[in-house]
mmCIF file with all atom_site columns, C-alpha atoms in Angstrom:
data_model
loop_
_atom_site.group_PDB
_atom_site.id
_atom_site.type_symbol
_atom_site.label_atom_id
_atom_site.label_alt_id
_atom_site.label_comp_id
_atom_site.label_asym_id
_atom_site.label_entity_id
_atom_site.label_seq_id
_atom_site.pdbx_PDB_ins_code
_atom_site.Cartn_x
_atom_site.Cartn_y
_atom_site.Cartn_z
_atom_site.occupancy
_atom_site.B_iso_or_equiv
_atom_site.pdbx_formal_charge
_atom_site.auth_seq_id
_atom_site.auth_comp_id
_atom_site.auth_asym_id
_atom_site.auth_atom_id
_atom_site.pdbx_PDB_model_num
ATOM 1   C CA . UNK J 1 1   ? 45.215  -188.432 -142.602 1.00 47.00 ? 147 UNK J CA 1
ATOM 2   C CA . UNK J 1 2   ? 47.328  -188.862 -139.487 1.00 49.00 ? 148 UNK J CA 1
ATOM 3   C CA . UNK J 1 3   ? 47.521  -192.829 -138.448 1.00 56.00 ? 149 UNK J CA 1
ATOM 4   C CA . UNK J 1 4   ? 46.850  -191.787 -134.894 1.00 56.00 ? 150 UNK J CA 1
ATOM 5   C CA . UNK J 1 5   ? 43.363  -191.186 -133.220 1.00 57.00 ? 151 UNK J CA 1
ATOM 6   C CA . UNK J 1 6   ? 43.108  -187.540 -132.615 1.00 58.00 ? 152 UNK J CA 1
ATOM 7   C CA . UNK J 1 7   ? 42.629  -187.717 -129.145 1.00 67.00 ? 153 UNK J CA 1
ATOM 8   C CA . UNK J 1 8   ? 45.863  -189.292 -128.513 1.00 77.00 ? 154 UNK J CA 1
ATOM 9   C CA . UNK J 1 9   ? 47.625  -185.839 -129.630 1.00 80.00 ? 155 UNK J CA 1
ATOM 10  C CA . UNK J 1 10  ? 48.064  -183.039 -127.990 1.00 87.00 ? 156 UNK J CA 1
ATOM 11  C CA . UNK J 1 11  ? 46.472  -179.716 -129.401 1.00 88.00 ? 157 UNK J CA 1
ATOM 12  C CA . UNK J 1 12  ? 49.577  -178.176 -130.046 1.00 87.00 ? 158 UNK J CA 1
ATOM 13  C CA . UNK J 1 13  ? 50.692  -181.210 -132.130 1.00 85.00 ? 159 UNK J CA 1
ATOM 14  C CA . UNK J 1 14  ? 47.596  -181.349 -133.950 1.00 89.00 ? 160 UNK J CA 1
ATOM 15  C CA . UNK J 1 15  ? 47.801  -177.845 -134.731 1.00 89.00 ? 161 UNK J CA 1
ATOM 16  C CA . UNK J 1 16  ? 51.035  -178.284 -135.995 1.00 85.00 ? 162 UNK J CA 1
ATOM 17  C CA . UNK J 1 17  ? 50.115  -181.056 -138.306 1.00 86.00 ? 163 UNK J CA 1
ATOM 18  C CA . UNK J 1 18  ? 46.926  -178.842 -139.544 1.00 90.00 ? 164 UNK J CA 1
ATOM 19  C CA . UNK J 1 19  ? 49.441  -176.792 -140.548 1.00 89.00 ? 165 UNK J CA 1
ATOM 20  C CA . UNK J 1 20  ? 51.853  -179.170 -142.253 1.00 86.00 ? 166 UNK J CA 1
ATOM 21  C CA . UNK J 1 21  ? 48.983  -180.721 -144.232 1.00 89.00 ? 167 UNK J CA 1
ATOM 22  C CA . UNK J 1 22  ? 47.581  -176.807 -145.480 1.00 91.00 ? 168 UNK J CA 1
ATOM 23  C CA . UNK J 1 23  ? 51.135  -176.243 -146.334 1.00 86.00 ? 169 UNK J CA 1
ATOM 24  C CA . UNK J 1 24  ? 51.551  -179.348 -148.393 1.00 84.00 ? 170 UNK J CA 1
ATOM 25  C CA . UNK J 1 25  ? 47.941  -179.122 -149.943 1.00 89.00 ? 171 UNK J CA 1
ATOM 26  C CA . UNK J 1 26  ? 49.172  -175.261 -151.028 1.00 88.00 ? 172 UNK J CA 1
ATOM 27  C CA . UNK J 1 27  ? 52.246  -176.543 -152.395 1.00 82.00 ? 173 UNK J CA 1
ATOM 28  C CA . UNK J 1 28  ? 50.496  -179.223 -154.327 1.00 84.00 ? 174 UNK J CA 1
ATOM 29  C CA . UNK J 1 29  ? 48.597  -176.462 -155.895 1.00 88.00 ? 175 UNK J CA 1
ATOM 30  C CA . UNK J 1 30  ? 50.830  -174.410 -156.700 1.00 82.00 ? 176 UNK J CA 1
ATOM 31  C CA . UNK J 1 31  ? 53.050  -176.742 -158.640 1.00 79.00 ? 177 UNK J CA 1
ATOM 32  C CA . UNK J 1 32  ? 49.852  -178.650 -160.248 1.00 84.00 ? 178 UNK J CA 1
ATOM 33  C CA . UNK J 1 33  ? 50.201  -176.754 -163.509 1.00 80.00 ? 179 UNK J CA 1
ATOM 34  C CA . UNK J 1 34  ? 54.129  -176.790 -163.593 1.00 76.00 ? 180 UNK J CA 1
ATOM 35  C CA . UNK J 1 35  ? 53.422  -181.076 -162.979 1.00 77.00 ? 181 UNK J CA 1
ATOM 36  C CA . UNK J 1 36  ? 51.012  -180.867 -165.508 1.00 79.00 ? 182 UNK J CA 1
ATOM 37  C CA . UNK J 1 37  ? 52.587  -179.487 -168.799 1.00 78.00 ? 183 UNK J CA 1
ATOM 38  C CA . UNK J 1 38  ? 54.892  -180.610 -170.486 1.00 80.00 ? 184 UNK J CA 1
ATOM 39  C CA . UNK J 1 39  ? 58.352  -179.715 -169.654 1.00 75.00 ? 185 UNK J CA 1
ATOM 40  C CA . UNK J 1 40  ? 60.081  -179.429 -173.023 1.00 79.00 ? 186 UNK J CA 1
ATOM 41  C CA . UNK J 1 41  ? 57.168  -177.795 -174.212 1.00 78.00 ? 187 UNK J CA 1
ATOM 42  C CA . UNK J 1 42  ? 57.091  -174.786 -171.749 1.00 76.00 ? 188 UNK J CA 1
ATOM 43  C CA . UNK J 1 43  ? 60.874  -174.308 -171.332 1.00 77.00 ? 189 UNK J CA 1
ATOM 44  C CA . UNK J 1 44  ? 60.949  -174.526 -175.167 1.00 80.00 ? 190 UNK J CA 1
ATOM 45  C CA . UNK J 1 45  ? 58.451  -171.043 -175.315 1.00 82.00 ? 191 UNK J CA 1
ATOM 46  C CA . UNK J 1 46  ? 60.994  -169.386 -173.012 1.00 84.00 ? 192 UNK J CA 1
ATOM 47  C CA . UNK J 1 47  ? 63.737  -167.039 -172.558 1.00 87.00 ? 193 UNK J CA 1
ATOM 48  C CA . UNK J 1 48  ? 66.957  -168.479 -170.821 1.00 88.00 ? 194 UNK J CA 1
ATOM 49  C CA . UNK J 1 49  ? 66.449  -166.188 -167.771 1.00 88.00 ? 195 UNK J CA 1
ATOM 50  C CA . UNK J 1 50  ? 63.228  -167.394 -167.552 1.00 88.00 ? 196 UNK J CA 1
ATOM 51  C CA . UNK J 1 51  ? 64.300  -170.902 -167.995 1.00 88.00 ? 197 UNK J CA 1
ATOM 52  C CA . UNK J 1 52  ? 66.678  -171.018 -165.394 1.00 89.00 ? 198 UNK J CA 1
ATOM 53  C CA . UNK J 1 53  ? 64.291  -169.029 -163.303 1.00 89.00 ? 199 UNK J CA 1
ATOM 54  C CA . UNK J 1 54  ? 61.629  -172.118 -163.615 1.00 86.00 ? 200 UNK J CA 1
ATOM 55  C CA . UNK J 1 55  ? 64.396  -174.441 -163.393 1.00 88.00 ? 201 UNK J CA 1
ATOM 56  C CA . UNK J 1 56  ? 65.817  -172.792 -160.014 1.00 91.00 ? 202 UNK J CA 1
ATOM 57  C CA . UNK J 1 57  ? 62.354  -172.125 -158.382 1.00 88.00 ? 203 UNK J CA 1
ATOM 58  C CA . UNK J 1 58  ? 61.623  -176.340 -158.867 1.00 86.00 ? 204 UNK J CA 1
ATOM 59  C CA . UNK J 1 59  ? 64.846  -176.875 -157.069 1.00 90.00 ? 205 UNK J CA 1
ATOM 60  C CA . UNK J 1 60  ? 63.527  -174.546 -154.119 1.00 89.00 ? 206 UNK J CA 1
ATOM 61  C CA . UNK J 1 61  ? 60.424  -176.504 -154.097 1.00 86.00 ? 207 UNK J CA 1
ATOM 62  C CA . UNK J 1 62  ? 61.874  -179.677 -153.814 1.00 87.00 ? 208 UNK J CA 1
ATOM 63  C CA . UNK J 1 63  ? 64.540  -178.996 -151.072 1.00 89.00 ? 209 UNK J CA 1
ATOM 64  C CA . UNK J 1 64  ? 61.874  -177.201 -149.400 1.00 86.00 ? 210 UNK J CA 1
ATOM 65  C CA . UNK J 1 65  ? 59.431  -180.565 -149.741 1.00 85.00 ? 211 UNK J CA 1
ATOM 66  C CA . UNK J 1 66  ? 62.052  -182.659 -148.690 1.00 89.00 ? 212 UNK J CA 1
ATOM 67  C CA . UNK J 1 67  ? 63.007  -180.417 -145.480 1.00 88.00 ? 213 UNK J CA 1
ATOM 68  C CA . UNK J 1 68  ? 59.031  -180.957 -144.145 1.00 84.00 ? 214 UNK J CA 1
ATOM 69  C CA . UNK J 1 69  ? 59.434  -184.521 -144.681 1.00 88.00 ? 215 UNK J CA 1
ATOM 70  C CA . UNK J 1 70  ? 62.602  -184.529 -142.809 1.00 90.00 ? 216 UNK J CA 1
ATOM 71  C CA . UNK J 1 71  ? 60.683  -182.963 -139.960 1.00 87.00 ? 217 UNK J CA 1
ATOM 72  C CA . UNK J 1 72  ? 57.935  -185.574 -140.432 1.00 84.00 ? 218 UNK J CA 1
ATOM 73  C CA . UNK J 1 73  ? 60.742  -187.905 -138.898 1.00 88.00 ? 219 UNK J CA 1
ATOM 74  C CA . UNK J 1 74  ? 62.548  -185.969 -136.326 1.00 89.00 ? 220 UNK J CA 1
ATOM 75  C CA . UNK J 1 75  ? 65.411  -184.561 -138.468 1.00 90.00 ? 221 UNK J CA 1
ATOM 76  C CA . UNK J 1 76  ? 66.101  -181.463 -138.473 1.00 91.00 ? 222 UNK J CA 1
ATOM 77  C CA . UNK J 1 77  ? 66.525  -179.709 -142.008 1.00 88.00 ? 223 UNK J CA 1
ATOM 78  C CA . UNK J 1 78  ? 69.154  -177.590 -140.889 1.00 90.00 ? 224 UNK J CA 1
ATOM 79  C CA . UNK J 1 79  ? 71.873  -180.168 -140.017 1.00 90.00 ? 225 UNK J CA 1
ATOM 80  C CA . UNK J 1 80  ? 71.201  -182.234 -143.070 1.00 91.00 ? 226 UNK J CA 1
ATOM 81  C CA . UNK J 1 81  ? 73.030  -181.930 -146.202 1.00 88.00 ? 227 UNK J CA 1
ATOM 82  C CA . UNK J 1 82  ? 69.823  -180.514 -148.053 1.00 87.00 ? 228 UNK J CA 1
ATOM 83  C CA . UNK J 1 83  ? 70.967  -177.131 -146.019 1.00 89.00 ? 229 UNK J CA 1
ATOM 84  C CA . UNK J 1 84  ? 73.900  -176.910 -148.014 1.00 91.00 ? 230 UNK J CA 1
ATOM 85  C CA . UNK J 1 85  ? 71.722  -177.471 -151.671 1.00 89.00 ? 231 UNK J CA 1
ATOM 86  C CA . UNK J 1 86  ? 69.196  -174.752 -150.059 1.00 89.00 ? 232 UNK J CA 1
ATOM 87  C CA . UNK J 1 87  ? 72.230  -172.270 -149.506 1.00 93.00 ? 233 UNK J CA 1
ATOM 88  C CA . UNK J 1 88  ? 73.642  -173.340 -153.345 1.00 92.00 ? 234 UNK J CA 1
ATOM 89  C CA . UNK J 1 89  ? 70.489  -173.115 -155.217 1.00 92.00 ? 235 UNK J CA 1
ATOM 90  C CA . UNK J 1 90  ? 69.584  -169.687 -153.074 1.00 93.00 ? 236 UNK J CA 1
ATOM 91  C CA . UNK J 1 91  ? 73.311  -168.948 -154.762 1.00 94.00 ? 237 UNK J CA 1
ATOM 92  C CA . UNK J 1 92  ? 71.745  -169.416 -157.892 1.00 93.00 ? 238 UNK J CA 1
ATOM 93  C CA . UNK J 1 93  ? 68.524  -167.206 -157.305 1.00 93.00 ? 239 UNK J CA 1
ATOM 94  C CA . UNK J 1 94  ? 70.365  -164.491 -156.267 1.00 95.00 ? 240 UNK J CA 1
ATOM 95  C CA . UNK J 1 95  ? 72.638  -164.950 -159.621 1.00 93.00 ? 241 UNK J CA 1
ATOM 96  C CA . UNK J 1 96  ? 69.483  -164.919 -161.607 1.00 91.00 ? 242 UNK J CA 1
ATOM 97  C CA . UNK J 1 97  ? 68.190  -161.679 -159.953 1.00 91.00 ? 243 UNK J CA 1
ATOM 98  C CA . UNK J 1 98  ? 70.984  -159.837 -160.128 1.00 91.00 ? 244 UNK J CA 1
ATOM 99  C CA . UNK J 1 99  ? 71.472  -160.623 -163.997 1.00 89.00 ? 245 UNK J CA 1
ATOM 100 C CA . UNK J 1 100 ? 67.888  -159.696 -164.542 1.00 87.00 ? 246 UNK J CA 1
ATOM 101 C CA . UNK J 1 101 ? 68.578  -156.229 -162.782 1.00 87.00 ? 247 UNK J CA 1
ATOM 102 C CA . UNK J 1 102 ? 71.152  -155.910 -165.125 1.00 86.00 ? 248 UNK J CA 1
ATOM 103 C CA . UNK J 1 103 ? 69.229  -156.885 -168.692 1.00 82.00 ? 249 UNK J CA 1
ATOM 104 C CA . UNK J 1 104 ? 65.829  -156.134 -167.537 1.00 74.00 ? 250 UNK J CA 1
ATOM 105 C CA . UNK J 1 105 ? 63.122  -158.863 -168.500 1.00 64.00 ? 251 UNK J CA 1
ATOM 106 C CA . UNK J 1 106 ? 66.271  -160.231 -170.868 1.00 53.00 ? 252 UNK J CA 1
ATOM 107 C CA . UNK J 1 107 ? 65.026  -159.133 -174.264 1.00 52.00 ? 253 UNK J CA 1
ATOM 108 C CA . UNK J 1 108 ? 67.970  -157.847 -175.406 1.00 48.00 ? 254 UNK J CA 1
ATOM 109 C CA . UNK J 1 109 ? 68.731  -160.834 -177.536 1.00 46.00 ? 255 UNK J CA 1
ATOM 110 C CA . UNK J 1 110 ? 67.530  -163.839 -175.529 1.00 46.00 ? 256 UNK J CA 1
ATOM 111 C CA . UNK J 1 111 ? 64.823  -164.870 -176.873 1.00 44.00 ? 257 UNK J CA 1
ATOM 112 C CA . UNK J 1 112 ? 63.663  -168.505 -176.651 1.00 42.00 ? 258 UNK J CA 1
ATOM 113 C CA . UNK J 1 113 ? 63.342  -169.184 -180.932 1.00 42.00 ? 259 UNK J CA 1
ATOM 114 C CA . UNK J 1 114 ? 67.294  -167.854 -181.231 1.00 44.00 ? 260 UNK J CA 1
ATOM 115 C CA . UNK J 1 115 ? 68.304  -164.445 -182.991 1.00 45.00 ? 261 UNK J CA 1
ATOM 116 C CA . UNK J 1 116 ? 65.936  -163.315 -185.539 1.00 48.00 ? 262 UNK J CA 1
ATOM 117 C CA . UNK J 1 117 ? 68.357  -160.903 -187.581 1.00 54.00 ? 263 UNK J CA 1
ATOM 118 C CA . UNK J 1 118 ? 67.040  -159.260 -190.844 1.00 62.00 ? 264 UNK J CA 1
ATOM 119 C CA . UNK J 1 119 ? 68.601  -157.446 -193.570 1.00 64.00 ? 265 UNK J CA 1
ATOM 120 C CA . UNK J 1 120 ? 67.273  -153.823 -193.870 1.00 71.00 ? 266 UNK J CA 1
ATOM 121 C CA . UNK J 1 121 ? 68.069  -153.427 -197.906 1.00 73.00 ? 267 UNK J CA 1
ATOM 122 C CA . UNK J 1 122 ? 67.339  -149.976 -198.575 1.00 76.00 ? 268 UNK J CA 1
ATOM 123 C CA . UNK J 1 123 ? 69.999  -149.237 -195.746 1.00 76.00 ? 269 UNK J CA 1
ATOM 124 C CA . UNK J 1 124 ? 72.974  -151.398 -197.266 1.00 72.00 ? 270 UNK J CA 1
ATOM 125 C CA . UNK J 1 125 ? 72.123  -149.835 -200.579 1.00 73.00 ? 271 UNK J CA 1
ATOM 126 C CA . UNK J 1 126 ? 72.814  -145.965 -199.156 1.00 74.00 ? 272 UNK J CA 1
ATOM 127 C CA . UNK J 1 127 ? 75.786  -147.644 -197.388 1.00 71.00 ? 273 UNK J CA 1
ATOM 128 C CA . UNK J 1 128 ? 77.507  -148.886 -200.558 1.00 70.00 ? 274 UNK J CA 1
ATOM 129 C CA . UNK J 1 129 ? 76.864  -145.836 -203.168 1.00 71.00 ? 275 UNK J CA 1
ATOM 130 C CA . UNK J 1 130 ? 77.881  -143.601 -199.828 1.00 70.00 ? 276 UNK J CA 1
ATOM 131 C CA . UNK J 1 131 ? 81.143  -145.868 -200.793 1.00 64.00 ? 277 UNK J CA 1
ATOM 132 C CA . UNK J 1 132 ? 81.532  -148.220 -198.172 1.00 60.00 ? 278 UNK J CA 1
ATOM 133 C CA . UNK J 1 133 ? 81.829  -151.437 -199.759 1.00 54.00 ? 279 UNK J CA 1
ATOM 134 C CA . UNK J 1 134 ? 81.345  -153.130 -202.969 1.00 54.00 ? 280 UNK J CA 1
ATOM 135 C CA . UNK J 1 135 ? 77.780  -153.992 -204.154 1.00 56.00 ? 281 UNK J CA 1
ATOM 136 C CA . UNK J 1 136 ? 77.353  -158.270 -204.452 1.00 66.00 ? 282 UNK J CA 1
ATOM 137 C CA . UNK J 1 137 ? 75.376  -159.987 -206.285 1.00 61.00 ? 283 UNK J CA 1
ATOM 138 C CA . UNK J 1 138 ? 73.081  -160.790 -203.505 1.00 62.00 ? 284 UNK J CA 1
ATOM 139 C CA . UNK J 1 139 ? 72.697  -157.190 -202.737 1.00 67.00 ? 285 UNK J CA 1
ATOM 140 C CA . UNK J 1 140 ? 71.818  -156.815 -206.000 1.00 71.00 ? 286 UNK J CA 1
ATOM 141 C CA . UNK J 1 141 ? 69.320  -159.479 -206.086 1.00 65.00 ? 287 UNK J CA 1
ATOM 142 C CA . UNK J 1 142 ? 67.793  -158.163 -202.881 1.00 71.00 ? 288 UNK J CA 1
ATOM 143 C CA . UNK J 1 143 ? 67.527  -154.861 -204.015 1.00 73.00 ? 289 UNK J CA 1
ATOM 144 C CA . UNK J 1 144 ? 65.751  -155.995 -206.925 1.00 74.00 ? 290 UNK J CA 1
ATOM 145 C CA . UNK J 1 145 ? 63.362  -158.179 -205.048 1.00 71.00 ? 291 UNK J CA 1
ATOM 146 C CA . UNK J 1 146 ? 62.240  -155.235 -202.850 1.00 72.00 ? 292 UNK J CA 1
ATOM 147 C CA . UNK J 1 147 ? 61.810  -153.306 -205.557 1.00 70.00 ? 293 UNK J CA 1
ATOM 148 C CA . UNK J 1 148 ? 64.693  -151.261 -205.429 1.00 56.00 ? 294 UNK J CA 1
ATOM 149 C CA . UNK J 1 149 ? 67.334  -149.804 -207.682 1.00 51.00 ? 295 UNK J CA 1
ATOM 150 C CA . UNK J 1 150 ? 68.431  -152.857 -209.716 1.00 46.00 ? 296 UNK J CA 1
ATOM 151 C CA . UNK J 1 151 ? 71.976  -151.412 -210.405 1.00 47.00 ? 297 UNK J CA 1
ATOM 152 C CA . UNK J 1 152 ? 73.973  -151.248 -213.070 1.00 50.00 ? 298 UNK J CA 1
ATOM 153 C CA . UNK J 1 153 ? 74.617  -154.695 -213.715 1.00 47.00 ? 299 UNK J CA 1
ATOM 154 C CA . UNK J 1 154 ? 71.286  -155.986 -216.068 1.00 46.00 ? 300 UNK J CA 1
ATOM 155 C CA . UNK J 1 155 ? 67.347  -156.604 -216.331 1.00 46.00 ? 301 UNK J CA 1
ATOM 156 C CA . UNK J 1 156 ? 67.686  -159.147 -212.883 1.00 46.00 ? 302 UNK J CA 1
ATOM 157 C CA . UNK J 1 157 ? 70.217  -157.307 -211.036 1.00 44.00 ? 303 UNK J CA 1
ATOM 158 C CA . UNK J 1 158 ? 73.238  -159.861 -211.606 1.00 45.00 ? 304 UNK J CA 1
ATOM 159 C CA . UNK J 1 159 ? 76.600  -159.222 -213.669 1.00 47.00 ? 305 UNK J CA 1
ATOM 160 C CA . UNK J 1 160 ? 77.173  -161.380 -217.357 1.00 49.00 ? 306 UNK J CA 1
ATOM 161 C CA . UNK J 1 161 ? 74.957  -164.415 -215.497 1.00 49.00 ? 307 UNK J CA 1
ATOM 162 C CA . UNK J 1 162 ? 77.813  -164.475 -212.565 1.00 49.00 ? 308 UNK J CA 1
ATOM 163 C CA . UNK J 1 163 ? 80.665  -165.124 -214.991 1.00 49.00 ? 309 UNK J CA 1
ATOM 164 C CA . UNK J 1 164 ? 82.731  -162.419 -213.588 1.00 51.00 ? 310 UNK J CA 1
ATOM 165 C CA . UNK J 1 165 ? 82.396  -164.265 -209.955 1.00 49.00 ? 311 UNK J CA 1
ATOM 166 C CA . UNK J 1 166 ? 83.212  -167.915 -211.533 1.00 49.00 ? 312 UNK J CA 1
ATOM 167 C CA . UNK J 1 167 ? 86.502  -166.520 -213.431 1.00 48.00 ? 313 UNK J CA 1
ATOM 168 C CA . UNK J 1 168 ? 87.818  -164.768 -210.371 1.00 49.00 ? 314 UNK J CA 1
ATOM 169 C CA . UNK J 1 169 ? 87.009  -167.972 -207.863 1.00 48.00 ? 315 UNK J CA 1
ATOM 170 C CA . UNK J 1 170 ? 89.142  -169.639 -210.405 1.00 48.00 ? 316 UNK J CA 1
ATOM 171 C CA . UNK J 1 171 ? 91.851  -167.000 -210.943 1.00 51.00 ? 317 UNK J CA 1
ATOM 172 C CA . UNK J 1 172 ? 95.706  -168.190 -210.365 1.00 51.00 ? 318 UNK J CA 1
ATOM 173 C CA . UNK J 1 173 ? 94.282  -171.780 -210.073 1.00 51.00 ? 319 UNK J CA 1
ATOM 174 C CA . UNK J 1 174 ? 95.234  -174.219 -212.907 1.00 51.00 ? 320 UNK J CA 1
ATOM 175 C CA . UNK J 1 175 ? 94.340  -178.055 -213.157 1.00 49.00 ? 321 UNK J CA 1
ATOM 176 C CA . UNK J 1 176 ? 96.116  -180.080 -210.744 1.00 50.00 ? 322 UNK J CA 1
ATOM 177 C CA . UNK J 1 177 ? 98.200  -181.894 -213.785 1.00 51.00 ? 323 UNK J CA 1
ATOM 178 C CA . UNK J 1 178 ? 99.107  -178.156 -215.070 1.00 49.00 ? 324 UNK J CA 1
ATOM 179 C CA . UNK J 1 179 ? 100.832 -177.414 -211.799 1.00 51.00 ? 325 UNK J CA 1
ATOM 180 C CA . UNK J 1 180 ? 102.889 -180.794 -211.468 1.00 52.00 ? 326 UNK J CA 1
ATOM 181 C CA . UNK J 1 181 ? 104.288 -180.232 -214.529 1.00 47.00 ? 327 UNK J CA 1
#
């Protein structure tokens, strides 16, 4: 509420501060439920384009708040040095457009809980009897936990109880005392 009876302003300056407080009252709504939550929360839930997209858009708001408060005392917005962070983070907005355009909605890869790779078995298995590779005992095991072949290395898929594995970690290394000797 203005501290100044209404009559002593002119219409047009009344107007104009009508304005100013529907403008602030719709930007107060409008960032309500960004005010509300919980910041680590909600950035946590999303993609890095979207994070920096949330985290550019606040900046906007808040130069932009700060510019009608400038004008609230006579400055004008354009010759203070919140022009130049308006013309940086508007730098930064057009960065984040133009590497959406280029990924999409960023989904290839950027998703907010990190990579989730996964192992498709049955095509590692036709990989390695097409010759490409050497089965492992993990292979092995995996196969045999999805119920694939179990190869030729025993009832739980693994070689002599990983004896072969052990003696060739070990090969061409004596005890320390052997070699000083």
């Amino acid at each position: 509420m203005p501290a100044v009876a209404d009559d002593a302003l002119s219409e047009d300056a009344r107007e104009a501060l009508d304005e100013f407080e529907a403008a602030t009252e719709a930007i107060e709504r409008a960032l309500e439920p960004f005010l509300d939550a919980d910041r680590k929360a909600l950035t946590k839930e999303l993609r890095p384009l979207e994070r920096a997209e949330v985290h550019c858009e606040a900046a906007r708001a808040i130069v932009a708040l700060f510019g009608m408060y400038l004008k609230t005392l006579g400055v004008d917005p354009e010759k203070h040095a919140t022009a130049k962070e308006m013309k940086r983070v508007e730098a930064y907005r057009k960065k984040i457009e133009e590497t959406r355009a280029r990924l999409g909605d960023g989904a290839r890869g950027a998703s907010a809980g990190g990579r989730k790779a996964s192992v498709d078995v049955e095509t590692a298995a036709k990989a390695i009897k097409d010759g490409v590779g050497s089965p492992g005992d993990l292979l092995k095991a995996s196969l045999a936990a999805a119920g694939g072949d179990k190869g030729d290395g025993g009832e739980d898929g693994k070689e002599d109880g990983g004896k072969k594995r052990a003696a060739s970690a070990n090969k061409g290394k004596g005890s320390k005392k052997a070699k000083k000797k």
